[in-house]
Coordinates of C-alpha atoms in Angstrom, one line a residue:
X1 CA -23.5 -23.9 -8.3
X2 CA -25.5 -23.6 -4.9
X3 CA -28.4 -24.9 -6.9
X4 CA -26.8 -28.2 -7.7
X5 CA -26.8 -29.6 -4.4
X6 CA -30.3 -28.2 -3.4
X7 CA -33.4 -30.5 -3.1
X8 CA -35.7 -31.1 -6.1
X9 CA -38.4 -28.6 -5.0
X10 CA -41.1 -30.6 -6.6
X11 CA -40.2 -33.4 -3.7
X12 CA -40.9 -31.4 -0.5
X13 CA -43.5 -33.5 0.8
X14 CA -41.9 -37.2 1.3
X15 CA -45.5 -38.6 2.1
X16 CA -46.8 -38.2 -1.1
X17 CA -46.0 -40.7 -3.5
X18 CA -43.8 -39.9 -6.6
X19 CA -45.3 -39.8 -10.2
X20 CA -44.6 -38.1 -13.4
X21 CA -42.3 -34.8 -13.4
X22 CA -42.2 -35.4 -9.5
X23 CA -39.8 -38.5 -10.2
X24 CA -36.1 -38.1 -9.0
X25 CA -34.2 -37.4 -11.8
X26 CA -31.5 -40.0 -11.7
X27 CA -29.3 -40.2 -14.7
X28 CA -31.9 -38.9 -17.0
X29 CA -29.9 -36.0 -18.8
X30 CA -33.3 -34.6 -20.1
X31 CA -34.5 -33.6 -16.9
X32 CA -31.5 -32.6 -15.4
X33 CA -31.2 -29.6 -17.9
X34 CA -34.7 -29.2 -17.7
X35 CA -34.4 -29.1 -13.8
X36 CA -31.3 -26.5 -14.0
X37 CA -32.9 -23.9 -16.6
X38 CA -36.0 -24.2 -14.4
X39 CA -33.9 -23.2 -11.3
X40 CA -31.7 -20.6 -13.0
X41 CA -34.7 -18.8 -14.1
X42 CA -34.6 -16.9 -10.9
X43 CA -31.7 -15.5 -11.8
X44 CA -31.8 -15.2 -15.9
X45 CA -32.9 -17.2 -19.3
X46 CA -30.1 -19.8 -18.5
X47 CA -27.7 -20.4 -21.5
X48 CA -26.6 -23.7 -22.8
X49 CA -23.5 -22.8 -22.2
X50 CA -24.0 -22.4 -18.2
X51 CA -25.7 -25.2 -18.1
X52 CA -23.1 -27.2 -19.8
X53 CA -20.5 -26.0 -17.2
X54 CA -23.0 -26.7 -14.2
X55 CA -22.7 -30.2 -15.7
X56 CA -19.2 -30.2 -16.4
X57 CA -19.7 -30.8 -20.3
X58 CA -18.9 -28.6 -23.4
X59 CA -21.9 -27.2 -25.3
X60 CA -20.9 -29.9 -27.5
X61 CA -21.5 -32.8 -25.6
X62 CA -24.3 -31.8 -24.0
X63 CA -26.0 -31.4 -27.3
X64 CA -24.5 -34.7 -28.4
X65 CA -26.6 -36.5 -25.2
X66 CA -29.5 -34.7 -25.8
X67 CA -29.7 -35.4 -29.3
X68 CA -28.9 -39.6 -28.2
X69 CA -31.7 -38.8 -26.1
X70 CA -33.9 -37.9 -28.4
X71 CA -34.2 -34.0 -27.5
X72 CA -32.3 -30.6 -27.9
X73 CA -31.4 -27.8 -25.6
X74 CA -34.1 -25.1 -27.3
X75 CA -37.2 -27.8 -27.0
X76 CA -36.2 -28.2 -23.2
X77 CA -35.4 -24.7 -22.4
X78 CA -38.5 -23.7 -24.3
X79 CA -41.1 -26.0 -22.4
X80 CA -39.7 -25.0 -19.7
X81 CA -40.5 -21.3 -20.3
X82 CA -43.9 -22.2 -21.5
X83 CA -45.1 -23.8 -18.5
X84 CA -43.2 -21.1 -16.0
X85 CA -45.7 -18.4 -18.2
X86 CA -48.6 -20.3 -17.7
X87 CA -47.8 -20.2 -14.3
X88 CA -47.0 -16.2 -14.4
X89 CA -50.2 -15.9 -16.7
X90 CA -52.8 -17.7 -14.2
X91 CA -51.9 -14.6 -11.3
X92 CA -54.6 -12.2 -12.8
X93 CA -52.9 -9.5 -11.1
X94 CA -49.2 -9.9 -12.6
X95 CA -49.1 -7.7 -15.9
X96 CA -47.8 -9.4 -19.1
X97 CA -45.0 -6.8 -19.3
X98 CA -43.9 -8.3 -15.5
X99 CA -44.3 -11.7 -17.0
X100 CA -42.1 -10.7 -19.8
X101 CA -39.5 -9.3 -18.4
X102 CA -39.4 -12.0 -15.5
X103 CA -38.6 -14.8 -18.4
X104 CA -35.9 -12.5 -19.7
X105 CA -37.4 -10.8 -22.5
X106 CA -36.7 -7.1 -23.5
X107 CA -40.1 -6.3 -24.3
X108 CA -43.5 -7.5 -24.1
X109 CA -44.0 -7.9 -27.7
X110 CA -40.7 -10.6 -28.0
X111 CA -42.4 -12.3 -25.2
X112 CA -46.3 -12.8 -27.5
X113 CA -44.6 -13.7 -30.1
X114 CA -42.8 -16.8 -28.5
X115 CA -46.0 -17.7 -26.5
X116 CA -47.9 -17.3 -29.8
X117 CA -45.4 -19.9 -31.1
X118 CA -45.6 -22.5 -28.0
X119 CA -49.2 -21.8 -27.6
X120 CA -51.0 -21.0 -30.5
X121 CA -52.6 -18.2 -28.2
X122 CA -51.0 -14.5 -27.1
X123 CA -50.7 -14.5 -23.7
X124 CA -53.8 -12.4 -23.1
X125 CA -56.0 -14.8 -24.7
X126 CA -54.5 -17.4 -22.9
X127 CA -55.3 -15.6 -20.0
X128 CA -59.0 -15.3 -20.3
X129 CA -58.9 -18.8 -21.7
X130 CA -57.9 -19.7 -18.6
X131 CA -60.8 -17.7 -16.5
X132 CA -63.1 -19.4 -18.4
X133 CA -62.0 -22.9 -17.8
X134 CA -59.8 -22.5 -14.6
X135 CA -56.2 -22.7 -13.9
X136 CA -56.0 -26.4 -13.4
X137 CA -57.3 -27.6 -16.9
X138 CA -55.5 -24.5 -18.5
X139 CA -51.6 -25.5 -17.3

């Protein structure tokens, strides 16, 4: 609940024009549950079901406005967690087990298999993908 009424941390620096994923969210449903699993992975894999109550919806009509917006609860939660392990993944020094358990996985081997499945890369090969190239190409 604290989380609700916090600012969105991508805005922190007012002199620097909006674009993108840095636009307020306003009523776009999309990236309010997007915003929300994002914050409550500091805490846990956020369900659909907490984030339904955050919103004040039943699981059922949240998935109803997601799928009139075009999108489901899985392919938001899950790009989420594919960009937050790129992130882990470009720290050289974090080790994928970290990373894996950080996202809420019970082993390391759960986590390559649902990178493998977002990526089409395990995470290590991501990983030296992205020393090759460099982080900023890479996320």
């Amino acid at each position: 609940m604290d989380h609700l009424d916090a600012p969105n941390p991508k805005r922190h620096d007012p002199g620097v024009p909006a674009t993108g994923e840095d636009e307020p969210i306003g009523d776009d449903l999309a990236a309010c549950v997007a915003h929300l699993i994002e914050l409550g992975l500091d805490e846990a894999r956020p369900s659909i079901d907490g984030i339904a109550r955050r919103l004040g919806l039943s699981r059922r009509s949240l998935q109803r406005r997601l799928d009139d917006a075009g999108t489901r609860y899985a392919d938001i939660q899950q790009r989420i967690m594919a960009r937050r392990a790129k992130t882990l993944l470009a720290e050289p020094a974090l080790p994928i087990g970290r990373i894996a358990c950080e996202l809420g996985y019970t082993d390391g081997s759960h986590f390559t298999r649902a990178f493998l499945e977002w990526t089409g890369m395990t995470p290590s090969q991501w990983r030296r993908d992205v020393r090759l190239r460099g982080p900023a190409k890479s996320l």
